[in-house]
Amino acid sequence: MEFLRQNQLSIMLFLSGSCCILAILSFLTKSMPKKRRMYLVSIQLGAAILLMMDRYAYIFRGDLSQFGWWAVRISNFMVFFLSLFLIYFFDLYLIDLYLREGNLPKAPKRLYAVEIFLALGAVLLVVNQFTGLYYAFDECNRYYRNKWFPVCYIIPYICLLMQFSVIVQYRSRLRPLVWIPIILFDLGPILSIVVQFFAYGISLQNLTIVGLVILLYIFVIVDMNKTVEQANKLKFELMEQEQHKMHTLFEQTAEALATAIDAKDKYTHGHSTRVAEYSKQIAILARKSKEECDEIYYAGLLHDIGKIGVPRNIINKEGRLTDEEFAEIKKHPVMGNQILFSIGESPYLSIGAHYHHERYDGRGYPEGLKGTDIPDIARIIAVADAYDAMTSKRSYRDPIPQQKVREEIVKGMDSQFDPLYAKLMLHLIDLDSEYKMKEQQEVRELAGKNELNCTGFRQEKSEGIVVSDSITRIHLRSRATVEEPSENSIPTLILFDSLDARVHETEFKRKDLLYLEYATIRLDGKTECVTARKIETDIKKLFTEWPDWLTEYKKGIDWDIEAVRQGDHVMITLANKFQVVKTVIALQYIARWTYLSITGENCFISDVQIESKAAPANEGLIPRIAPEISYINGPEGDIPNVQINGWRTAASEAFPVKDGMKISFHSQSFDTARLIWHCPFVSLFYSDDKKVRGKNFHEFVLVRLDGETWDSDANATNTIVINKSDRFEGWNEWKEANRRGIDCTVSLRRAGRKITLVTENSGIFIRSDTVLKEDFPEVYVALTGDQCALTNIRVSK
């Protein structure tokens, strides 16, 4: 208190100047309602003048000069008057606030009552100048209080209490950043008036009011900024919503056009959408930006729009086209360009439509462009379009098996396709282990039909349902279709493998598509072993009394089937309301696929539902009934042998790459290996746990011993040199040598961030130079592959 008494004049001067600055800033603020802004400016200027007058009252106190006589009287009068002035404009501020932001239909009557009391206070203050009602001055020109002095405090006190009651009552109508400062602005003077009444000689009330004026301004600015921020956020959200609507409209329009295009050709249902998706996936692997990937997607979606101008009878012709008909088909890129060229905001659409039939060797149409003269978008769409054409059904053929499609794309590199994008397409094929990248039938469960009406055994069959390490559940209902059903009048499952995931009956098809049938399993538990090593069946009855099966077959039975594969064993569980049948099949090969096809005899199959779990089944779920198929019983080197049953399903232990390191091993491809990439791979990578595909995995390069490589990480650049020596006798002999078994050596050199890998096997020389773009804690090397066994692995440094 003594500190205030000694320094209050300096504090008054500082606070007065601060209020003047705030008044200027408030006046320049345009985001506040005009009335409220002017009320706030009036409060701030009134506070500034109040403090100056109070300061002069102290400065000229006891000054007996004529100027001092007038200065003391005027300054004291202004101090009392401006106190009422501040409360009045704060009252106006509250009225405007509650009407505008509080959404009150009219201001509370108490606020208008405040104005009446303030008017009374002003009248009494004027009366005081003639009567000395509140205060007077002695012969030394010093201010002193008279006996009615408390009245000058009671009136503002009553006004502040009425304002306080309004603020408390309606605080829920205002944001906290609004009502908290105004309640402080009102409560502070109420408390300071009480103290001021007993603390003579200190302007505590006036200092408190001015301090709260500054605090009020700060809260107003903070709230105003928050309001502006929310408004900007809302504006941004509205813009985003508008952009999303426009994008959705564009997307829906493009999809509608694509659907219209595909609807014209009964053999290309969904073709445009699939090409768009494959194109986008290639663009992602090519590390295109998100915007470029979206552009490529929509260009792929509308790439065939020119077919709208091609006669329907040509598009839907059964069999191959004549030269004249093909010439009509070849016009669709030009027509597509003409249709889309007017969309100036999206020029990439017309580019994709115009050039997607150009060939990398220059023998395409319509312009005969060559190499990189063909726009990037068109080169991507070209390989995606060709892939989907081969994997879709046509009037003259079924879909081509994916592995044969892969070989066709390999043949087309540097001739039909840009080698970069063809290579990325090959990588997508390699990742698509379940052949999902193809034309899907309308009802996948029953080969495009809603039901199967089986007459003769195996005359009607569903497409193959893949059996993997995740449990696949199948529900179906069957009903016998003859008056006198037999035990055969129920569905049968065919367990098989083929390149196109279909059951084939003719010897030609079976040989061409590498068809292999393991077993047949009738749903009552009867099995027939075809090529499987062993089959065991366990039947559990759910009732003590056995039903009349033939009667039940005629009424109809619901079946629940579960299928799962672990290694070289498959387990099929068949359940109905009478029994549960568990059949375990030991397969002949570990690397071949397993499919289920549903067929039957004299039965009607319907209500087919198929569901596959995402996660693999628990290890050891299937009891072993035959020895495990193993290709790694040979000698073991520095680390354990590795058996790789499918595309990178296993990998060897990893070692840090050291300069001068050599890795030697014996490799033997499985009997089922039929493709050139069924061989060992070498991976250079980093991961926190030193494991391939481990935590924080970065693969810098994957080198296949057939000469194909894959650099899957943006943190490295790779240069590959592949040569064929005189020892290379052709790919058929190369594959045969791998099946017999070969000894391999991989040499590694490292100089800082550069790693050089060299190997030569059966006449294929490979040199890979990998340069890291940044430092990693370590670079590891590991062996992996596809359908091969790696034994006697030795590492020398």
PDB file of N, CA and C in Angstrom, residues 31-102:
ATOM      1  N   SER A  31     -13.070  -5.188 -37.157  1.00  0.00           N
ATOM      2  CA  SER A  31     -13.823  -6.435 -37.036  1.00  0.00           C
ATOM      3  C   SER A  31     -14.828  -6.423 -35.889  1.00  0.00           C
ATOM      4  N   MET A  32     -14.847  -5.328 -35.077  1.00  0.00           N
ATOM      5  CA  MET A  32     -15.787  -5.207 -33.973  1.00  0.00           C
ATOM      6  C   MET A  32     -16.984  -4.365 -34.434  1.00  0.00           C
ATOM      7  N   PRO A  33     -18.202  -4.669 -33.968  1.00  0.00           N
ATOM      8  CA  PRO A  33     -19.355  -3.836 -34.327  1.00  0.00           C
ATOM      9  C   PRO A  33     -19.085  -2.360 -34.000  1.00  0.00           C
ATOM     10  N   LYS A  34     -19.552  -1.470 -34.870  1.00  0.00           N
ATOM     11  CA  LYS A  34     -19.199  -0.053 -34.758  1.00  0.00           C
ATOM     12  C   LYS A  34     -19.621   0.547 -33.411  1.00  0.00           C
ATOM     13  N   LYS A  35     -20.860   0.284 -32.973  1.00  0.00           N
ATOM     14  CA  LYS A  35     -21.349   0.841 -31.706  1.00  0.00           C
ATOM     15  C   LYS A  35     -20.478   0.385 -30.543  1.00  0.00           C
ATOM     16  N   ARG A  36     -20.225  -0.914 -30.497  1.00  0.00           N
ATOM     17  CA  ARG A  36     -19.450  -1.439 -29.387  1.00  0.00           C
ATOM     18  C   ARG A  36     -18.017  -0.904 -29.418  1.00  0.00           C
ATOM     19  N   ARG A  37     -17.501  -0.734 -30.625  1.00  0.00           N
ATOM     20  CA  ARG A  37     -16.154  -0.172 -30.744  1.00  0.00           C
ATOM     21  C   ARG A  37     -16.100   1.240 -30.178  1.00  0.00           C
ATOM     22  N   MET A  38     -17.115   2.047 -30.479  1.00  0.00           N
ATOM     23  CA  MET A  38     -17.132   3.423 -29.989  1.00  0.00           C
ATOM     24  C   MET A  38     -17.326   3.458 -28.465  1.00  0.00           C
ATOM     25  N   TYR A  39     -18.134   2.535 -27.915  1.00  0.00           N
ATOM     26  CA  TYR A  39     -18.287   2.474 -26.469  1.00  0.00           C
ATOM     27  C   TYR A  39     -16.960   2.121 -25.802  1.00  0.00           C
ATOM     28  N   LEU A  40     -16.240   1.152 -26.411  1.00  0.00           N
ATOM     29  CA  LEU A  40     -14.957   0.744 -25.847  1.00  0.00           C
ATOM     30  C   LEU A  40     -13.941   1.884 -25.920  1.00  0.00           C
ATOM     31  N   VAL A  41     -13.932   2.610 -27.041  1.00  0.00           N
ATOM     32  CA  VAL A  41     -13.029   3.763 -27.187  1.00  0.00           C
ATOM     33  C   VAL A  41     -13.367   4.821 -26.136  1.00  0.00           C
ATOM     34  N   SER A  42     -14.666   5.048 -25.913  1.00  0.00           N
ATOM     35  CA  SER A  42     -15.091   6.048 -24.911  1.00  0.00           C
ATOM     36  C   SER A  42     -14.630   5.641 -23.521  1.00  0.00           C
ATOM     37  N   ILE A  43     -14.747   4.347 -23.197  1.00  0.00           N
ATOM     38  CA  ILE A  43     -14.283   3.860 -21.897  1.00  0.00           C
ATOM     39  C   ILE A  43     -12.785   4.073 -21.747  1.00  0.00           C
ATOM     40  N   GLN A  44     -12.031   3.751 -22.807  1.00  0.00           N
ATOM     41  CA  GLN A  44     -10.576   3.872 -22.731  1.00  0.00           C
ATOM     42  C   GLN A  44     -10.137   5.339 -22.631  1.00  0.00           C
ATOM     43  N   LEU A  45     -10.755   6.239 -23.414  1.00  0.00           N
ATOM     44  CA  LEU A  45     -10.403   7.661 -23.331  1.00  0.00           C
ATOM     45  C   LEU A  45     -10.832   8.243 -21.980  1.00  0.00           C
ATOM     46  N   GLY A  46     -12.037   7.838 -21.513  1.00  0.00           N
ATOM     47  CA  GLY A  46     -12.511   8.305 -20.203  1.00  0.00           C
ATOM     48  C   GLY A  46     -11.562   7.883 -19.096  1.00  0.00           C
ATOM     49  N   ALA A  47     -11.055   6.625 -19.196  1.00  0.00           N
ATOM     50  CA  ALA A  47     -10.114   6.132 -18.185  1.00  0.00           C
ATOM     51  C   ALA A  47      -8.813   6.922 -18.218  1.00  0.00           C
ATOM     52  N   ALA A  48      -8.363   7.240 -19.449  1.00  0.00           N
ATOM     53  CA  ALA A  48      -7.117   8.013 -19.580  1.00  0.00           C
ATOM     54  C   ALA A  48      -7.270   9.400 -18.961  1.00  0.00           C
ATOM     55  N   ILE A  49      -8.390  10.076 -19.254  1.00  0.00           N
ATOM     56  CA  ILE A  49      -8.625  11.421 -18.709  1.00  0.00           C
ATOM     57  C   ILE A  49      -8.833  11.354 -17.198  1.00  0.00           C
ATOM     58  N   LEU A  50      -9.543  10.296 -16.734  1.00  0.00           N
ATOM     59  CA  LEU A  50      -9.779  10.117 -15.309  1.00  0.00           C
ATOM     60  C   LEU A  50      -8.456  10.094 -14.539  1.00  0.00           C
ATOM     61  N   LEU A  51      -7.516   9.335 -15.034  1.00  0.00           N
ATOM     62  CA  LEU A  51      -6.234   9.231 -14.339  1.00  0.00           C
ATOM     63  C   LEU A  51      -5.451  10.551 -14.399  1.00  0.00           C
ATOM     64  N   MET A  52      -5.531  11.231 -15.529  1.00  0.00           N
ATOM     65  CA  MET A  52      -4.823  12.512 -15.631  1.00  0.00           C
ATOM     66  C   MET A  52      -5.433  13.522 -14.658  1.00  0.00           C
ATOM     67  N   MET A  53      -6.772  13.536 -14.582  1.00  0.00           N
ATOM     68  CA  MET A  53      -7.430  14.461 -13.651  1.00  0.00           C
ATOM     69  C   MET A  53      -7.083  14.112 -12.198  1.00  0.00           C
ATOM     70  N   ASP A  54      -7.097  12.812 -11.897  1.00  0.00           N
ATOM     71  CA  ASP A  54      -6.753  12.389 -10.545  1.00  0.00           C
ATOM     72  C   ASP A  54      -5.306  12.764 -10.224  1.00  0.00           C
ATOM     73  N   ARG A  55      -4.454  12.638 -11.219  1.00  0.00           N
ATOM     74  CA  ARG A  55      -3.033  12.986 -11.040  1.00  0.00           C
ATOM     75  C   ARG A  55      -2.886  14.486 -10.778  1.00  0.00           C
ATOM     76  N   TYR A  56      -3.629  15.306 -11.549  1.00  0.00           N
ATOM     77  CA  TYR A  56      -3.567  16.765 -11.346  1.00  0.00           C
ATOM     78  C   TYR A  56      -4.121  17.154  -9.974  1.00  0.00           C
ATOM     79  N   ALA A  57      -5.139  16.420  -9.533  1.00  0.00           N
ATOM     80  CA  ALA A  57      -5.717  16.709  -8.212  1.00  0.00           C
ATOM     81  C   ALA A  57      -4.657  16.549  -7.129  1.00  0.00           C
ATOM     82  N   TYR A  58      -3.795  15.541  -7.272  1.00  0.00           N
ATOM     83  CA  TYR A  58      -2.715  15.354  -6.305  1.00  0.00           C
ATOM     84  C   TYR A  58      -1.600  16.381  -6.494  1.00  0.00           C
ATOM     85  N   ILE A  59      -1.290  16.682  -7.767  1.00  0.00           N
ATOM     86  CA  ILE A  59      -0.178  17.608  -8.051  1.00  0.00           C
ATOM     87  C   ILE A  59      -0.470  19.016  -7.505  1.00  0.00           C
ATOM     88  N   PHE A  60      -1.723  19.496  -7.749  1.00  0.00           N
ATOM     89  CA  PHE A  60      -2.066  20.880  -7.361  1.00  0.00           C
ATOM     90  C   PHE A  60      -2.696  20.976  -5.968  1.00  0.00           C
ATOM     91  N   ARG A  61      -2.771  19.874  -5.295  1.00  0.00           N
ATOM     92  CA  ARG A  61      -3.309  19.885  -3.931  1.00  0.00           C
ATOM     93  C   ARG A  61      -2.410  20.778  -3.036  1.00  0.00           C
ATOM     94  N   GLY A  62      -3.015  21.803  -2.415  1.00  0.00           N
ATOM     95  CA  GLY A  62      -2.266  22.728  -1.549  1.00  0.00           C
ATOM     96  C   GLY A  62      -1.624  23.886  -2.288  1.00  0.00           C
ATOM     97  N   ASP A  63      -1.839  23.941  -3.619  1.00  0.00           N
ATOM     98  CA  ASP A  63      -1.291  25.055  -4.427  1.00  0.00           C
ATOM     99  C   ASP A  63      -2.231  26.266  -4.249  1.00  0.00           C
ATOM    100  N   LEU A  64      -1.715  27.376  -3.682  1.00  0.00           N
ATOM    101  CA  LEU A  64      -2.559  28.537  -3.354  1.00  0.00           C
ATOM    102  C   LEU A  64      -2.640  29.552  -4.476  1.00  0.00           C
ATOM    103  N   SER A  65      -2.017  29.237  -5.616  1.00  0.00           N
ATOM    104  CA  SER A  65      -2.110  30.171  -6.747  1.00  0.00           C
ATOM    105  C   SER A  65      -3.503  30.082  -7.349  1.00  0.00           C
ATOM    106  N   GLN A  66      -3.814  31.106  -8.167  1.00  0.00           N
ATOM    107  CA  GLN A  66      -5.147  31.119  -8.788  1.00  0.00           C
ATOM    108  C   GLN A  66      -5.327  29.912  -9.717  1.00  0.00           C
ATOM    109  N   PHE A  67      -4.244  29.557 -10.469  1.00  0.00           N
ATOM    110  CA  PHE A  67      -4.338  28.390 -11.362  1.00  0.00           C
ATOM    111  C   PHE A  67      -4.521  27.113 -10.557  1.00  0.00           C
ATOM    112  N   GLY A  68      -3.765  27.036  -9.434  1.00  0.00           N
ATOM    113  CA  GLY A  68      -3.891  25.865  -8.588  1.00  0.00           C
ATOM    114  C   GLY A  68      -5.287  25.745  -8.000  1.00  0.00           C
ATOM    115  N   TRP A  69      -5.881  26.925  -7.622  1.00  0.00           N
ATOM    116  CA  TRP A  69      -7.250  26.919  -7.070  1.00  0.00           C
ATOM    117  C   TRP A  69      -8.214  26.297  -8.063  1.00  0.00           C
ATOM    118  N   TRP A  70      -8.157  26.744  -9.338  1.00  0.00           N
ATOM    119  CA  TRP A  70      -9.046  26.193 -10.369  1.00  0.00           C
ATOM    120  C   TRP A  70      -8.687  24.734 -10.715  1.00  0.00           C
ATOM    121  N   ALA A  71      -7.404  24.441 -10.800  1.00  0.00           N
ATOM    122  CA  ALA A  71      -6.970  23.084 -11.173  1.00  0.00           C
ATOM    123  C   ALA A  71      -7.468  22.051 -10.168  1.00  0.00           C
ATOM    124  N   VAL A  72      -7.370  22.305  -8.910  1.00  0.00           N
ATOM    125  CA  VAL A  72      -7.822  21.353  -7.881  1.00  0.00           C
ATOM    126  C   VAL A  72      -9.319  21.121  -7.997  1.00  0.00           C
ATOM    127  N   ARG A  73     -10.091  22.155  -8.167  1.00  0.00           N
ATOM    128  CA  ARG A  73     -11.552  22.022  -8.218  1.00  0.00           C
ATOM    129  C   ARG A  73     -12.011  21.306  -9.493  1.00  0.00           C
ATOM    130  N   ILE A  74     -11.421  21.725 -10.606  1.00  0.00           N
ATOM    131  CA  ILE A  74     -11.833  21.080 -11.885  1.00  0.00           C
ATOM    132  C   ILE A  74     -11.426  19.606 -11.904  1.00  0.00           C
ATOM    133  N   SER A  75     -10.182  19.325 -11.467  1.00  0.00           N
ATOM    134  CA  SER A  75      -9.702  17.934 -11.523  1.00  0.00           C
ATOM    135  C   SER A  75     -10.515  17.031 -10.596  1.00  0.00           C
ATOM    136  N   ASN A  76     -10.853  17.468  -9.395  1.00  0.00           N
ATOM    137  CA  ASN A  76     -11.646  16.642  -8.491  1.00  0.00           C
ATOM    138  C   ASN A  76     -13.059  16.418  -9.023  1.00  0.00           C
ATOM    139  N   PHE A  77     -13.628  17.485  -9.584  1.00  0.00           N
ATOM    140  CA  PHE A  77     -14.952  17.318 -10.194  1.00  0.00           C
ATOM    141  C   PHE A  77     -14.905  16.275 -11.324  1.00  0.00           C
ATOM    142  N   MET A  78     -13.870  16.358 -12.173  1.00  0.00           N
ATOM    143  CA  MET A  78     -13.766  15.433 -13.311  1.00  0.00           C
ATOM    144  C   MET A  78     -13.535  14.000 -12.842  1.00  0.00           C
ATOM    145  N   VAL A  79     -12.811  13.843 -11.722  1.00  0.00           N
ATOM    146  CA  VAL A  79     -12.593  12.485 -11.212  1.00  0.00           C
ATOM    147  C   VAL A  79     -13.923  11.833 -10.860  1.00  0.00           C
ATOM    148  N   PHE A  80     -14.774  12.545 -10.115  1.00  0.00           N
ATOM    149  CA  PHE A  80     -16.066  11.973  -9.744  1.00  0.00           C
ATOM    150  C   PHE A  80     -16.981  11.819 -10.958  1.00  0.00           C
ATOM    151  N   PHE A  81     -16.938  12.801 -11.846  1.00  0.00           N
ATOM    152  CA  PHE A  81     -17.812  12.754 -13.020  1.00  0.00           C
ATOM    153  C   PHE A  81     -17.401  11.619 -13.965  1.00  0.00           C
ATOM    154  N   LEU A  82     -16.098  11.470 -14.185  1.00  0.00           N
ATOM    155  CA  LEU A  82     -15.632  10.432 -15.119  1.00  0.00           C
ATOM    156  C   LEU A  82     -15.856   9.038 -14.562  1.00  0.00           C
ATOM    157  N   SER A  83     -15.895   8.880 -13.247  1.00  0.00           N
ATOM    158  CA  SER A  83     -16.245   7.567 -12.679  1.00  0.00           C
ATOM    159  C   SER A  83     -17.653   7.183 -13.116  1.00  0.00           C
ATOM    160  N   LEU A  84     -18.568   8.157 -13.047  1.00  0.00           N
ATOM    161  CA  LEU A  84     -19.935   7.908 -13.526  1.00  0.00           C
ATOM    162  C   LEU A  84     -19.958   7.707 -15.042  1.00  0.00           C
ATOM    163  N   PHE A  85     -19.122   8.474 -15.745  1.00  0.00           N
ATOM    164  CA  PHE A  85     -19.018   8.383 -17.210  1.00  0.00           C
ATOM    165  C   PHE A  85     -18.609   6.970 -17.631  1.00  0.00           C
ATOM    166  N   LEU A  86     -17.603   6.388 -16.967  1.00  0.00           N
ATOM    167  CA  LEU A  86     -17.123   5.044 -17.313  1.00  0.00           C
ATOM    168  C   LEU A  86     -18.208   3.996 -17.066  1.00  0.00           C
ATOM    169  N   ILE A  87     -18.911   4.122 -15.954  1.00  0.00           N
ATOM    170  CA  ILE A  87     -19.979   3.160 -15.661  1.00  0.00           C
ATOM    171  C   ILE A  87     -21.098   3.278 -16.699  1.00  0.00           C
ATOM    172  N   TYR A  88     -21.383   4.501 -17.142  1.00  0.00           N
ATOM    173  CA  TYR A  88     -22.438   4.729 -18.137  1.00  0.00           C
ATOM    174  C   TYR A  88     -22.082   4.052 -19.460  1.00  0.00           C
ATOM    175  N   PHE A  89     -20.856   4.275 -19.949  1.00  0.00           N
ATOM    176  CA  PHE A  89     -20.495   3.687 -21.240  1.00  0.00           C
ATOM    177  C   PHE A  89     -20.298   2.175 -21.135  1.00  0.00           C
ATOM    178  N   PHE A  90     -19.903   1.694 -19.947  1.00  0.00           N
ATOM    179  CA  PHE A  90     -19.857   0.251 -19.745  1.00  0.00           C
ATOM    180  C   PHE A  90     -21.269  -0.324 -19.784  1.00  0.00           C
ATOM    181  N   ASP A  91     -22.231   0.419 -19.289  1.00  0.00           N
ATOM    182  CA  ASP A  91     -23.627  -0.004 -19.347  1.00  0.00           C
ATOM    183  C   ASP A  91     -24.108  -0.102 -20.791  1.00  0.00           C
ATOM    184  N   LEU A  92     -23.755   0.911 -21.597  1.00  0.00           N
ATOM    185  CA  LEU A  92     -24.113   0.870 -23.022  1.00  0.00           C
ATOM    186  C   LEU A  92     -23.428  -0.308 -23.722  1.00  0.00           C
ATOM    187  N   TYR A  93     -22.173  -0.564 -23.331  1.00  0.00           N
ATOM    188  CA  TYR A  93     -21.411  -1.703 -23.894  1.00  0.00           C
ATOM    189  C   TYR A  93     -22.136  -3.017 -23.594  1.00  0.00           C
ATOM    190  N   LEU A  94     -22.626  -3.181 -22.358  1.00  0.00           N
ATOM    191  CA  LEU A  94     -23.347  -4.396 -21.974  1.00  0.00           C
ATOM    192  C   LEU A  94     -24.649  -4.544 -22.738  1.00  0.00           C
ATOM    193  N   ILE A  95     -25.394  -3.448 -22.872  1.00  0.00           N
ATOM    194  CA  ILE A  95     -26.669  -3.502 -23.612  1.00  0.00           C
ATOM    195  C   ILE A  95     -26.432  -3.982 -25.039  1.00  0.00           C
ATOM    196  N   ASP A  96     -25.449  -3.407 -25.708  1.00  0.00           N
ATOM    197  CA  ASP A  96     -25.153  -3.805 -27.095  1.00  0.00           C
ATOM    198  C   ASP A  96     -24.683  -5.257 -27.160  1.00  0.00           C
ATOM    199  N   LEU A  97     -23.883  -5.651 -26.178  1.00  0.00           N
ATOM    200  CA  LEU A  97     -23.342  -7.006 -26.155  1.00  0.00           C
ATOM    201  C   LEU A  97     -24.441  -8.049 -26.008  1.00  0.00           C
ATOM    202  N   TYR A  98     -25.384  -7.807 -25.074  1.00  0.00           N
ATOM    203  CA  TYR A  98     -26.428  -8.794 -24.847  1.00  0.00           C
ATOM    204  C   TYR A  98     -27.472  -8.805 -25.955  1.00  0.00           C
ATOM    205  N   LEU A  99     -27.669  -7.683 -26.605  1.00  0.00           N
ATOM    206  CA  LEU A  99     -28.624  -7.675 -27.719  1.00  0.00           C
ATOM    207  C   LEU A  99     -28.037  -8.363 -28.948  1.00  0.00           C
ATOM    208  N   ARG A 100     -26.740  -8.138 -29.209  1.00  0.00           N
ATOM    209  CA  ARG A 100     -26.118  -8.685 -30.425  1.00  0.00           C
ATOM    210  C   ARG A 100     -25.625 -10.126 -30.229  1.00  0.00           C
ATOM    211  N   GLU A 101     -24.806 -10.344 -29.209  1.00  0.00           N
ATOM    212  CA  GLU A 101     -24.195 -11.656 -29.035  1.00  0.00           C
ATOM    213  C   GLU A 101     -24.968 -12.533 -28.070  1.00  0.00           C
ATOM    214  N   GLY A 102     -25.624 -11.908 -27.088  1.00  0.00           N
ATOM    215  CA  GLY A 102     -26.423 -12.686 -26.150  1.00  0.00           C
ATOM    216  C   GLY A 102     -27.771 -13.066 -26.699  1.00  0.00           C
TER     217      GLY A 102
END
